[in-house]
Amino acid sequence: MEAFVNQLNGILWSTPVIYICLAIGLLFSVLTRFLQVRHIKDMVLLMFQGKSSAAGVSSFQALSIALSGRVGTGNIAGTATAIAMGGPGAVFWMWAMAFIGAATAFIESTLAQIYKEKKDGLYRGGPAFYIEKGIGIKWFAVLFAISALLAMALLMPGIQSNSIALGMENAFGVNKSVTGAIIIALLALIIFGGVKRIATVAQYVVPFMAIGYILVSLVIVGMNIGELPAVFSLIFRSAFAADSMFGGLVGSAIAWGVKRGIYSNEAGQGTGAHAAAAAEVSHPAKQGLVQAFSVYIDTLFVCSATAFMILFTGMFNTVGTDGKTFLVENLPGVEAGPGYTQAAVESVLPGFGAGFVAVSLFFFAFTTIMAYYYMAETNVTYLIKGKNLKLATLVLKFVILASTFYGAVKTAGLAWALGDAGLGLMVWLNLIAILILAKPALIALKDYEAQKKQGLDPVFNSTKLGIKNAEYWEDGYNVQEEKVS
């Protein structure tokens, strides 16, 4: 099984695909005239504007749901794996992917808002919706929805629960089965409460966990501040083949940095677009900008926190191009993943590191599984209509609970391989879609900028802009929408 999945990943994540991901992000950056720099003030301000309604969540709640998905085990275990396989230079390529990926996140999230629908009283949208409405190819939309459903409900929850279980076992000696049972019990309490409960939990837990984690990393950096120039120099030299030890890994650095960057920040994957569609906003570009900033929060803040803790303390191993010989082996016998971060914190704060990382992993990974359920449910609502929908969502709840428990007790290698396969399928399909369909998002950005220049609070009208099949926006934004908070 593992051999087959690894062979599939060899195709999905071949070298040309890695560079295509970079090229598409760069293309969108140019087409949007580097909005990730020009509109950074708007990104921050828009996060806290807008309120939820009977049909939608607030911009901040939608951001929190998206960050639940983005900020997960990839930020701790994924960053460590990137350093183990690609050397310190992989961190630079994760940063590069975040910078250009912010433009990709804007395009897909704005499209999700443009083509969203109101289904059973709630806003729903995402790649499947904008593929069908924008491109007009139903089978393509169905293929994405099925791929997303397989990835979100079956393949990817296991990575998150596996990392939680490993962290708890390493720190507290808790049996993986016990951890798995606790995870699915808590998860059931939340997902059986619906979208609003997921949004409520996310808006309180996500900021708390991210800020706490970053603060501890700042303490570690502060205690090793003399290493700052050397660490930055190592990252940049390794990224461009200028380091004597890691120079030969430049290809691996790019590949692992981009792959783990996409896995962590999800730009181009299409997952963040599901949460973006749920927001109550007067203009699609508003939520597009908020979602673009979530990529920065994920990679530039949280992933960097992990990378700095590991590199400042030297608590990592890196393998050579053959995948067997160690170039650096500072942690003999420690598998790439949470163990690096635990050792890093433990080396500076003895007796605190293992437990802190285990608890951080729990919050990061648990909220990600929660977001996966929301995304899977959105695709179920796309695929199944009418009276069968309630039964389908009930089955989905039990499927994701089962896959989460299974992931907690299986091997880490297979968990990551399955996750990479699920991610690869979604990335392929979504990138093709947003390349074809970028124009409406670019029109929305231009309209947003024109209204801002006139001193207006931008309001969207798809009919005036000539965007077809965006039914929700045909008569403009309904400002009389009932607000609930």
CSV table of C-alpha atoms in Angstrom, one decimal:
chain,number,residue,atom,x,y,z
A,1,MET,CA,0.0,0.0,0.0
A,2,GLU,CA,2.7,2.5,1.0
A,3,ALA,CA,4.8,1.7,-2.1
A,4,PHE,CA,1.8,2.3,-4.4
A,5,VAL,CA,0.9,5.6,-2.6
A,6,ASN,CA,4.6,6.8,-2.9
A,7,GLN,CA,4.6,5.9,-6.6
A,8,LEU,CA,1.4,8.0,-7.1
A,9,ASN,CA,3.1,10.9,-5.2
A,10,GLY,CA,6.0,10.6,-7.5
A,11,ILE,CA,3.7,11.5,-10.4
A,12,LEU,CA,1.5,14.1,-8.5
A,13,TRP,CA,4.5,15.8,-7.0
A,14,SER,CA,7.1,15.4,-9.8
A,15,THR,CA,9.7,18.2,-10.3
A,16,PRO,CA,7.7,19.9,-13.1
A,17,VAL,CA,4.6,20.1,-10.9
A,18,ILE,CA,6.7,21.8,-8.1
A,19,TYR,CA,7.8,24.5,-10.5
A,20,ILE,CA,4.3,24.9,-12.0
A,21,CYS,CA,3.0,25.7,-8.5
A,22,LEU,CA,5.7,28.4,-8.2
A,23,ALA,CA,5.0,29.8,-11.7
A,24,ILE,CA,1.3,30.1,-11.2
A,25,GLY,CA,1.7,31.9,-7.9
A,26,LEU,CA,4.1,34.3,-9.6
A,27,LEU,CA,1.7,34.8,-12.6
A,28,PHE,CA,-1.1,35.8,-10.2
A,29,SER,CA,1.2,38.1,-8.3
A,30,VAL,CA,2.0,39.9,-11.6
A,31,LEU,CA,-1.6,39.9,-12.8
A,32,THR,CA,-2.8,41.4,-9.5
A,33,ARG,CA,0.2,43.8,-9.5
A,34,PHE,CA,1.5,42.2,-6.3
A,35,LEU,CA,-1.7,42.9,-4.2
A,36,GLN,CA,0.0,41.0,-1.3
A,37,VAL,CA,2.2,44.1,-0.9
A,38,ARG,CA,-0.1,46.9,-2.2
A,39,HIS,CA,-3.2,45.9,-0.1
A,40,ILE,CA,-1.6,44.7,3.1
A,41,LYS,CA,-3.2,47.5,5.2
A,42,ASP,CA,-6.7,46.5,3.8
A,43,MET,CA,-6.0,42.9,4.5
A,44,VAL,CA,-5.5,43.6,8.2
A,45,LEU,CA,-8.4,46.1,8.6
A,46,LEU,CA,-10.9,43.9,6.7
A,47,MET,CA,-10.3,41.0,9.1
A,48,PHE,CA,-12.2,42.8,11.8
A,49,GLN,CA,-14.9,44.4,9.7
A,50,GLY,CA,-18.2,42.9,8.9
A,51,LYS,CA,-20.6,40.8,11.0
A,52,SER,CA,-22.1,37.4,10.7
A,53,SER,CA,-25.7,36.9,9.4
A,54,ALA,CA,-28.3,34.2,9.5
A,55,ALA,CA,-26.7,32.8,6.3
A,56,GLY,CA,-23.0,33.6,6.7
A,57,VAL,CA,-20.2,34.0,9.2
A,58,SER,CA,-18.2,37.1,9.8
A,59,SER,CA,-14.9,37.8,8.0
A,60,PHE,CA,-13.0,37.0,11.1
A,61,GLN,CA,-14.9,33.7,11.6
A,62,ALA,CA,-14.3,32.8,8.0
A,63,LEU,CA,-10.6,33.6,8.5
A,64,SER,CA,-10.5,31.5,11.6
A,65,ILE,CA,-12.1,28.5,9.8
A,66,ALA,CA,-9.6,28.9,7.0
A,67,LEU,CA,-6.7,29.2,9.5
A,68,SER,CA,-8.0,26.1,11.3
A,69,GLY,CA,-7.3,24.3,8.1
A,70,ARG,CA,-4.0,26.1,7.3
A,71,VAL,CA,-2.5,26.1,10.8
A,72,GLY,CA,-2.1,22.4,11.5
A,73,THR,CA,0.5,19.7,11.8
A,74,GLY,CA,2.2,21.1,8.7
A,75,ASN,CA,3.3,24.0,10.8
A,76,ILE,CA,5.2,21.8,13.3
A,77,ALA,CA,5.8,18.4,11.8
A,78,GLY,CA,5.8,19.6,8.1
A,79,THR,CA,8.3,22.4,8.7
A,80,ALA,CA,10.6,19.9,10.5
A,81,THR,CA,10.2,17.4,7.7
A,82,ALA,CA,11.1,20.1,5.1
A,83,ILE,CA,14.3,20.9,7.1
A,84,ALA,CA,15.1,17.1,7.4
A,85,MET,CA,14.7,16.5,3.7
A,86,GLY,CA,15.7,19.8,2.1
A,87,GLY,CA,18.0,21.4,4.7
A,88,PRO,CA,17.6,24.9,6.2
A,89,GLY,CA,17.2,26.3,2.6
A,90,ALA,CA,13.7,24.8,2.5
A,91,VAL,CA,12.6,27.4,4.9
A,92,PHE,CA,13.3,30.2,2.4
A,93,TRP,CA,11.3,28.4,-0.2
A,94,MET,CA,8.4,28.0,2.2
A,95,TRP,CA,8.5,31.8,2.7
A,96,ALA,CA,8.7,32.4,-1.1
A,97,MET,CA,5.7,30.1,-1.5
A,98,ALA,CA,3.8,32.1,1.1
A,99,PHE,CA,4.6,35.4,-0.6
A,100,ILE,CA,3.5,34.4,-4.1
A,101,GLY,CA,0.8,32.1,-2.7
A,102,ALA,CA,-1.0,35.0,-1.1
A,103,ALA,CA,-2.0,36.1,-4.7
A,104,THR,CA,-3.2,32.5,-5.5
A,105,ALA,CA,-5.2,32.5,-2.2
A,106,PHE,CA,-6.8,35.8,-3.2
A,107,ILE,CA,-7.9,34.5,-6.7
A,108,GLU,CA,-9.5,31.3,-5.4
A,109,SER,CA,-11.2,32.9,-2.4
A,110,THR,CA,-12.6,35.8,-4.4
A,111,LEU,CA,-13.9,33.3,-7.0
A,112,ALA,CA,-15.5,31.3,-4.1
A,113,GLN,CA,-17.3,34.5,-3.0
A,114,ILE,CA,-18.4,35.4,-6.6
A,115,TYR,CA,-20.0,32.1,-7.3
A,116,LYS,CA,-21.3,31.2,-3.8
A,117,GLU,CA,-24.9,30.0,-3.3
A,118,LYS,CA,-27.3,30.0,-0.4
A,119,LYS,CA,-28.2,26.4,0.4
A,120,ASP,CA,-30.5,25.4,3.2
A,121,GLY,CA,-30.1,29.0,4.6
A,122,LEU,CA,-26.3,28.9,4.6
A,123,TYR,CA,-23.7,30.2,2.2
A,124,ARG,CA,-21.9,27.5,0.4
A,125,GLY,CA,-19.1,27.7,-2.2
A,126,GLY,CA,-15.7,26.6,-3.2
A,127,PRO,CA,-13.9,25.1,-6.2
A,128,ALA,CA,-16.7,22.7,-7.2
A,129,PHE,CA,-19.1,25.6,-7.3
A,130,TYR,CA,-16.9,28.0,-9.3
A,131,ILE,CA,-15.8,25.3,-11.7
A,132,GLU,CA,-19.4,24.5,-12.7
A,133,LYS,CA,-20.7,28.1,-12.7
A,134,GLY,CA,-17.6,29.8,-14.1
A,135,ILE,CA,-16.2,27.3,-16.5
A,136,GLY,CA,-19.4,25.4,-17.2
A,137,ILE,CA,-17.9,21.9,-17.1
A,138,LYS,CA,-20.0,19.8,-14.7
A,139,TRP,CA,-17.9,16.7,-14.7
A,140,PHE,CA,-14.8,18.7,-13.8
A,141,ALA,CA,-16.6,20.2,-10.9
A,142,VAL,CA,-17.9,16.8,-9.8
A,143,LEU,CA,-14.4,15.3,-10.1
A,144,PHE,CA,-13.0,18.1,-7.8
A,145,ALA,CA,-15.8,17.6,-5.3
A,146,ILE,CA,-15.2,13.8,-5.1
A,147,SER,CA,-11.4,14.4,-4.8
A,148,ALA,CA,-11.9,16.9,-2.1
A,149,LEU,CA,-14.3,14.6,-0.3
A,150,LEU,CA,-11.8,11.7,-0.4
A,151,ALA,CA,-8.9,14.0,0.7
A,152,MET,CA,-10.8,15.8,3.5
A,153,ALA,CA,-12.8,12.9,4.9
A,154,LEU,CA,-10.5,9.9,4.3
A,155,LEU,CA,-6.8,10.7,3.4
A,156,MET,CA,-5.8,13.9,5.3
A,157,PRO,CA,-7.4,13.7,8.8
A,158,GLY,CA,-5.0,10.8,9.6
A,159,ILE,CA,-2.0,13.1,9.3
A,160,GLN,CA,-3.4,15.4,11.9
A,161,SER,CA,-4.5,12.8,14.4
A,162,ASN,CA,-1.3,10.8,13.9
A,163,SER,CA,0.8,13.8,14.8
A,164,ILE,CA,-1.4,14.5,17.9
A,165,ALA,CA,-1.0,10.8,19.0
A,166,LEU,CA,2.8,10.8,18.5
A,167,GLY,CA,3.2,14.0,20.4
A,168,MET,CA,1.1,12.8,23.3
A,169,GLU,CA,2.9,9.5,23.4
A,170,ASN,CA,6.3,11.2,23.4
A,171,ALA,CA,5.4,13.8,26.0
A,172,PHE,CA,3.1,12.0,28.4
A,173,GLY,CA,3.3,8.3,27.5
A,174,VAL,CA,-0.4,8.2,26.5
A,175,ASN,CA,-1.4,5.2,24.4
A,176,LYS,CA,-2.3,6.2,20.8
A,177,SER,CA,-5.7,4.5,21.0
A,178,VAL,CA,-6.6,6.5,24.1
A,179,THR,CA,-5.6,9.7,22.3
A,180,GLY,CA,-7.6,8.7,19.2
A,181,ALA,CA,-10.7,8.1,21.3
A,182,ILE,CA,-10.4,11.5,23.0
A,183,ILE,CA,-10.0,13.3,19.7
A,184,ILE,CA,-13.0,11.8,18.1
A,185,ALA,CA,-15.2,12.4,21.2
A,186,LEU,CA,-14.3,16.1,21.1
A,187,LEU,CA,-14.7,16.3,17.4
A,188,ALA,CA,-18.1,14.7,17.5
A,189,LEU,CA,-19.3,17.4,20.0
A,190,ILE,CA,-18.3,20.1,17.5
A,191,ILE,CA,-19.2,18.8,14.1
A,192,PHE,CA,-22.7,17.6,15.2
A,193,GLY,CA,-23.3,21.2,16.2
A,194,GLY,CA,-23.0,22.4,12.5
A,195,VAL,CA,-21.2,25.2,10.8
A,196,LYS,CA,-22.0,27.9,13.3
A,197,ARG,CA,-20.4,25.9,16.1
A,198,ILE,CA,-17.3,25.2,14.0
A,199,ALA,CA,-17.0,29.0,13.4
A,200,THR,CA,-17.5,29.8,17.0
A,201,VAL,CA,-14.9,27.3,18.3
A,202,ALA,CA,-12.4,28.4,15.5
A,203,GLN,CA,-12.6,32.1,16.3
A,204,TYR,CA,-11.6,31.6,19.9
A,205,VAL,CA,-9.2,28.7,19.7
A,206,VAL,CA,-7.2,29.7,16.6
A,207,PRO,CA,-5.9,33.1,17.7
A,208,PHE,CA,-5.1,31.7,21.2
A,209,MET,CA,-3.1,28.8,19.9
A,210,ALA,CA,-1.2,30.8,17.3
A,211,ILE,CA,-0.2,33.7,19.6
A,212,GLY,CA,0.8,31.3,22.4
A,213,TYR,CA,3.0,29.3,20.0
A,214,ILE,CA,4.7,32.4,18.5
A,215,LEU,CA,5.4,33.8,21.9
A,216,VAL,CA,7.3,30.7,23.0
A,217,SER,CA,9.3,30.8,19.8
A,218,LEU,CA,10.2,34.4,20.5
A,219,VAL,CA,11.4,33.5,23.9
A,220,ILE,CA,13.7,30.8,22.4
A,221,VAL,CA,15.0,33.2,19.7
A,222,GLY,CA,15.5,35.8,22.4
A,223,MET,CA,17.6,33.4,24.5
A,224,ASN,CA,19.7,32.6,21.5
A,225,ILE,CA,19.7,36.1,19.9
A,226,GLY,CA,23.4,35.9,19.1
A,227,GLU,CA,22.7,33.2,16.6
A,228,LEU,CA,20.3,35.4,14.6
A,229,PRO,CA,22.8,36.5,11.8
A,230,ALA,CA,24.2,32.9,11.4
A,231,VAL,CA,20.7,31.3,11.2
A,232,PHE,CA,19.5,33.8,8.5
A,233,SER,CA,22.8,33.4,6.6
A,234,LEU,CA,22.4,29.6,6.7
A,235,ILE,CA,18.8,29.7,5.4
A,236,PHE,CA,19.7,32.0,2.5
A,237,ARG,CA,23.0,30.3,1.6
A,238,SER,CA,21.3,26.8,1.6
A,239,ALA,CA,18.4,28.1,-0.5
A,240,PHE,CA,20.8,29.1,-3.3
A,241,ALA,CA,23.4,26.4,-3.2
A,242,ALA,CA,26.0,28.7,-1.6
A,243,ASP,CA,26.5,26.6,1.5
A,244,SER,CA,29.3,24.0,1.6
A,245,MET,CA,27.3,21.5,3.6
A,246,PHE,CA,23.8,22.0,2.2
A,247,GLY,CA,24.6,23.4,-1.3
A,248,GLY,CA,24.0,20.0,-3.0
A,249,LEU,CA,20.4,20.0,-1.6
A,250,VAL,CA,19.1,23.0,-3.5
A,251,GLY,CA,16.8,20.9,-5.6
A,252,SER,CA,15.4,19.2,-2.5
A,253,ALA,CA,15.2,22.5,-0.7
A,254,ILE,CA,13.0,23.9,-3.4
A,255,ALA,CA,10.9,20.8,-3.8
A,256,TRP,CA,10.3,20.3,0.0
A,257,GLY,CA,9.9,24.0,0.7
A,258,VAL,CA,7.2,24.4,-2.0
A,259,LYS,CA,5.5,21.1,-1.2
A,260,ARG,CA,5.4,21.7,2.6
A,261,GLY,CA,4.6,25.3,2.0
A,262,ILE,CA,1.5,24.4,0.0
A,263,TYR,CA,0.6,21.7,2.5
A,264,SER,CA,0.9,24.2,5.3
A,265,ASN,CA,-0.6,27.4,3.8
A,266,GLU,CA,-3.0,25.6,1.3
A,267,ALA,CA,-2.7,28.4,-1.3
A,268,GLY,CA,-3.8,26.9,-4.6
A,269,GLN,CA,-5.2,23.8,-2.9
A,270,GLY,CA,-8.8,25.1,-2.9
A,271,THR,CA,-9.5,24.4,0.8
A,272,GLY,CA,-9.4,28.0,2.0
A,273,ALA,CA,-11.9,28.9,-0.7
A,274,HIS,CA,-14.6,26.9,1.1
A,275,ALA,CA,-14.4,29.0,4.2
A,276,ALA,CA,-14.1,32.2,2.2
A,277,ALA,CA,-17.5,31.5,0.5
A,278,ALA,CA,-19.2,31.3,3.9
A,279,ALA,CA,-18.4,35.0,4.9
A,280,GLU,CA,-21.0,37.8,4.9
A,281,VAL,CA,-19.3,40.6,2.9
A,282,SER,CA,-20.4,43.3,0.6
A,283,HIS,CA,-17.7,42.6,-2.0
A,284,PRO,CA,-15.9,39.3,-2.9
A,285,ALA,CA,-12.5,41.0,-3.0
A,286,LYS,CA,-12.8,41.9,0.7
A,287,GLN,CA,-12.8,38.2,1.7
A,288,GLY,CA,-10.2,37.5,-0.9
A,289,LEU,CA,-7.8,39.9,0.7
A,290,VAL,CA,-8.5,38.5,4.2
A,291,GLN,CA,-7.8,35.0,3.0
A,292,ALA,CA,-4.6,36.2,1.3
A,293,PHE,CA,-3.4,37.5,4.7
A,294,SER,CA,-4.2,34.1,6.3
A,295,VAL,CA,-1.3,32.7,4.2
A,296,TYR,CA,1.1,35.1,5.8
A,297,ILE,CA,-0.2,34.3,9.3
A,298,ASP,CA,0.3,30.6,8.6
A,299,THR,CA,3.7,30.5,7.0
A,300,LEU,CA,5.5,33.8,7.8
A,301,PHE,CA,4.5,33.7,11.4
A,302,VAL,CA,3.7,30.1,12.6
A,303,CYS,CA,5.9,28.0,10.3
A,304,SER,CA,8.8,30.5,10.9
A,305,ALA,CA,8.3,30.1,14.6
A,306,THR,CA,8.9,26.3,14.2
A,307,ALA,CA,11.8,26.8,11.9
A,308,PHE,CA,13.5,29.3,14.2
A,309,MET,CA,13.1,27.1,17.2
A,310,ILE,CA,14.7,24.2,15.4
A,311,LEU,CA,17.5,26.1,13.7
A,312,PHE,CA,18.4,28.4,16.6
A,313,THR,CA,18.9,25.4,18.8
A,314,GLY,CA,20.4,23.0,16.2
A,315,MET,CA,17.9,20.3,17.0
A,316,PHE,CA,17.5,18.7,13.6
A,317,ASN,CA,18.8,16.0,11.2
A,318,THR,CA,19.2,16.5,7.5
A,319,VAL,CA,19.6,13.6,5.0
A,320,GLY,CA,21.6,13.8,1.8
A,321,THR,CA,20.3,13.5,-1.8
A,322,ASP,CA,20.4,9.7,-1.5
A,323,GLY,CA,17.8,9.9,1.3
A,324,LYS,CA,19.9,7.7,3.6
A,325,THR,CA,23.2,9.4,4.5
A,326,PHE,CA,22.9,12.1,7.1
A,327,LEU,CA,24.5,15.5,6.4
A,328,VAL,CA,23.6,16.6,9.9
A,329,GLU,CA,22.5,14.2,12.7
A,330,ASN,CA,22.1,16.2,15.9
A,331,LEU,CA,19.2,14.0,17.0
A,332,PRO,CA,20.1,10.4,16.4
A,333,GLY,CA,17.1,8.1,16.1
A,334,VAL,CA,14.6,10.9,16.2
A,335,GLU,CA,12.1,10.7,13.3
A,336,ALA,CA,11.5,14.0,11.4
A,337,GLY,CA,8.4,15.7,12.8
A,338,PRO,CA,7.2,17.0,16.2
A,339,GLY,CA,10.3,15.4,17.9
A,340,TYR,CA,12.6,18.1,16.4
A,341,THR,CA,10.4,20.9,17.8
A,342,GLN,CA,10.0,19.1,21.2
A,343,ALA,CA,13.8,18.7,21.4
A,344,ALA,CA,14.4,22.3,20.5
A,345,VAL,CA,12.1,23.7,23.2
A,346,GLU,CA,13.3,21.2,25.7
A,347,SER,CA,16.9,22.2,25.1
A,348,VAL,CA,16.1,25.8,26.2
A,349,LEU,CA,13.3,25.2,28.6
A,350,PRO,CA,13.9,21.8,30.2
A,351,GLY,CA,10.8,19.9,31.3
A,352,PHE,CA,8.5,22.2,29.3
A,353,GLY,CA,9.3,21.4,25.6
A,354,ALA,CA,7.8,18.0,25.0
A,355,GLY,CA,4.5,18.9,26.8
A,356,PHE,CA,4.2,22.3,25.2
A,357,VAL,CA,4.7,21.0,21.6
A,358,ALA,CA,2.3,18.1,22.3
A,359,VAL,CA,-0.4,20.5,23.5
A,360,SER,CA,0.3,22.9,20.6
A,361,LEU,CA,0.0,20.0,18.2
A,362,PHE,CA,-3.2,19.0,19.7
A,363,PHE,CA,-4.8,22.4,19.2
A,364,PHE,CA,-3.3,22.9,15.7
A,365,ALA,CA,-4.1,19.5,14.4
A,366,PHE,CA,-7.5,19.2,16.0
A,367,THR,CA,-8.8,22.5,14.6
A,368,THR,CA,-7.6,21.4,11.2
A,369,ILE,CA,-9.6,18.2,11.3
A,370,MET,CA,-12.6,20.3,12.3
A,371,ALA,CA,-12.0,22.5,9.2
A,372,TYR,CA,-11.6,19.4,7.1
A,373,TYR,CA,-15.1,18.3,8.1
A,374,TYR,CA,-16.5,21.7,7.1
A,375,MET,CA,-14.9,21.5,3.7
A,376,ALA,CA,-16.0,17.9,3.2
A,377,GLU,CA,-19.6,18.8,4.1
A,378,THR,CA,-19.5,21.7,1.6
A,379,ASN,CA,-18.6,19.3,-1.2
A,380,VAL,CA,-21.3,16.8,0.0
A,381,THR,CA,-23.9,19.7,-0.3
A,382,TYR,CA,-22.6,20.2,-3.8
A,383,LEU,CA,-22.9,16.6,-4.9
A,384,ILE,CA,-26.1,15.6,-3.2
A,385,LYS,CA,-29.4,17.5,-3.3
A,386,GLY,CA,-32.8,17.1,-1.6
A,387,LYS,CA,-33.9,14.6,1.1
A,388,ASN,CA,-30.7,12.5,0.8
A,389,LEU,CA,-28.5,15.3,2.0
A,390,LYS,CA,-29.2,14.8,5.7
A,391,LEU,CA,-28.3,11.1,5.5
A,392,ALA,CA,-25.2,11.9,3.5
A,393,THR,CA,-23.9,14.4,6.0
A,394,LEU,CA,-24.6,12.0,8.8
A,395,VAL,CA,-22.6,9.3,7.1
A,396,LEU,CA,-19.8,11.9,6.4
A,397,LYS,CA,-19.6,12.6,10.2
A,398,PHE,CA,-19.0,9.0,11.0
A,399,VAL,CA,-16.5,8.5,8.1
A,400,ILE,CA,-14.3,11.4,9.3
A,401,LEU,CA,-14.5,10.2,12.9
A,402,ALA,CA,-13.4,6.7,11.8
A,403,SER,CA,-10.6,8.0,9.6
A,404,THR,CA,-9.4,10.3,12.3
A,405,PHE,CA,-9.2,7.4,14.8
A,406,TYR,CA,-7.5,5.1,12.3
A,407,GLY,CA,-4.9,7.8,11.6
A,408,ALA,CA,-4.0,8.1,15.2
A,409,VAL,CA,-2.9,4.5,15.4
A,410,LYS,CA,-1.2,3.9,12.0
A,411,THR,CA,2.4,4.6,11.0
A,412,ALA,CA,3.4,8.2,10.3
A,413,GLY,CA,5.0,7.4,7.0
A,414,LEU,CA,1.8,6.0,5.5
A,415,ALA,CA,-0.2,8.9,7.0
A,416,TRP,CA,2.0,11.5,5.3
A,417,ALA,CA,2.0,9.6,2.0
A,418,LEU,CA,-1.8,9.4,1.9
A,419,GLY,CA,-2.1,13.0,2.8
A,420,ASP,CA,0.4,14.1,0.1
A,421,ALA,CA,-1.7,12.0,-2.5
A,422,GLY,CA,-4.9,13.7,-1.4
A,423,LEU,CA,-3.4,17.1,-1.5
A,424,GLY,CA,-1.8,16.5,-4.9
A,425,LEU,CA,-5.1,15.6,-6.5
A,426,MET,CA,-6.8,18.7,-5.2
A,427,VAL,CA,-3.9,21.0,-6.2
A,428,TRP,CA,-3.8,19.7,-9.8
A,429,LEU,CA,-7.5,20.1,-10.3
A,430,ASN,CA,-7.9,23.5,-8.6
A,431,LEU,CA,-4.8,25.1,-10.2
A,432,ILE,CA,-6.2,24.2,-13.7
A,433,ALA,CA,-9.5,25.7,-12.7
A,434,ILE,CA,-8.3,29.0,-11.4
A,435,LEU,CA,-5.9,29.4,-14.3
A,436,ILE,CA,-8.9,29.2,-16.6
A,437,LEU,CA,-11.2,31.3,-14.4
A,438,ALA,CA,-8.9,34.0,-13.1
A,439,LYS,CA,-10.6,36.8,-15.1
A,440,PRO,CA,-13.7,37.3,-12.8
A,441,ALA,CA,-11.5,37.6,-9.7
A,442,LEU,CA,-9.3,40.2,-11.5
A,443,ILE,CA,-12.4,42.1,-12.5
A,444,ALA,CA,-13.6,42.0,-8.9
A,445,LEU,CA,-10.2,43.3,-7.7
A,446,LYS,CA,-10.3,46.2,-10.3
A,447,ASP,CA,-13.9,47.1,-9.2
A,448,TYR,CA,-12.9,47.0,-5.5
A,449,GLU,CA,-9.9,49.3,-6.1
A,450,ALA,CA,-12.0,51.7,-8.3
A,451,GLN,CA,-14.7,52.1,-5.5
A,452,LYS,CA,-12.0,52.5,-2.8
A,453,LYS,CA,-10.4,55.3,-4.9
A,454,GLN,CA,-13.8,57.1,-4.9
A,455,GLY,CA,-14.0,56.9,-1.1
A,456,LEU,CA,-16.8,54.3,-1.2
A,457,ASP,CA,-17.3,51.1,0.8
A,458,PRO,CA,-17.1,48.7,-2.1
A,459,VAL,CA,-20.3,46.8,-3.0
A,460,PHE,CA,-20.4,44.1,-5.7
A,461,ASN,CA,-22.9,43.8,-8.6
A,462,SER,CA,-22.1,40.9,-10.9
A,463,THR,CA,-24.6,42.1,-13.6
A,464,LYS,CA,-23.0,45.5,-14.0
A,465,LEU,CA,-19.6,43.9,-14.3
A,466,GLY,CA,-20.7,41.3,-16.9
A,467,ILE,CA,-20.0,38.3,-14.8
A,468,LYS,CA,-22.4,35.5,-15.6
A,469,ASN,CA,-23.9,32.8,-13.3
A,470,ALA,CA,-23.1,34.7,-10.1
A,471,GLU,CA,-26.7,34.6,-9.1
A,472,TYR,CA,-26.2,35.8,-5.5
A,473,TRP,CA,-24.7,39.1,-6.7
A,474,GLU,CA,-26.9,39.7,-9.7
A,475,ASP,CA,-28.9,42.5,-8.1
A,476,GLY,CA,-26.0,43.8,-6.0
A,477,TYR,CA,-25.3,43.1,-2.4
A,478,ASN,CA,-28.5,43.0,-0.3
A,479,VAL,CA,-27.7,45.4,2.6
A,480,GLN,CA,-31.0,44.5,4.3
A,481,GLU,CA,-29.6,41.0,4.9
A,482,GLU,CA,-30.6,40.1,8.5
A,483,LYS,CA,-27.6,40.4,10.8
A,484,VAL,CA,-27.4,38.2,13.9
A,485,SER,CA,-24.2,39.6,15.5
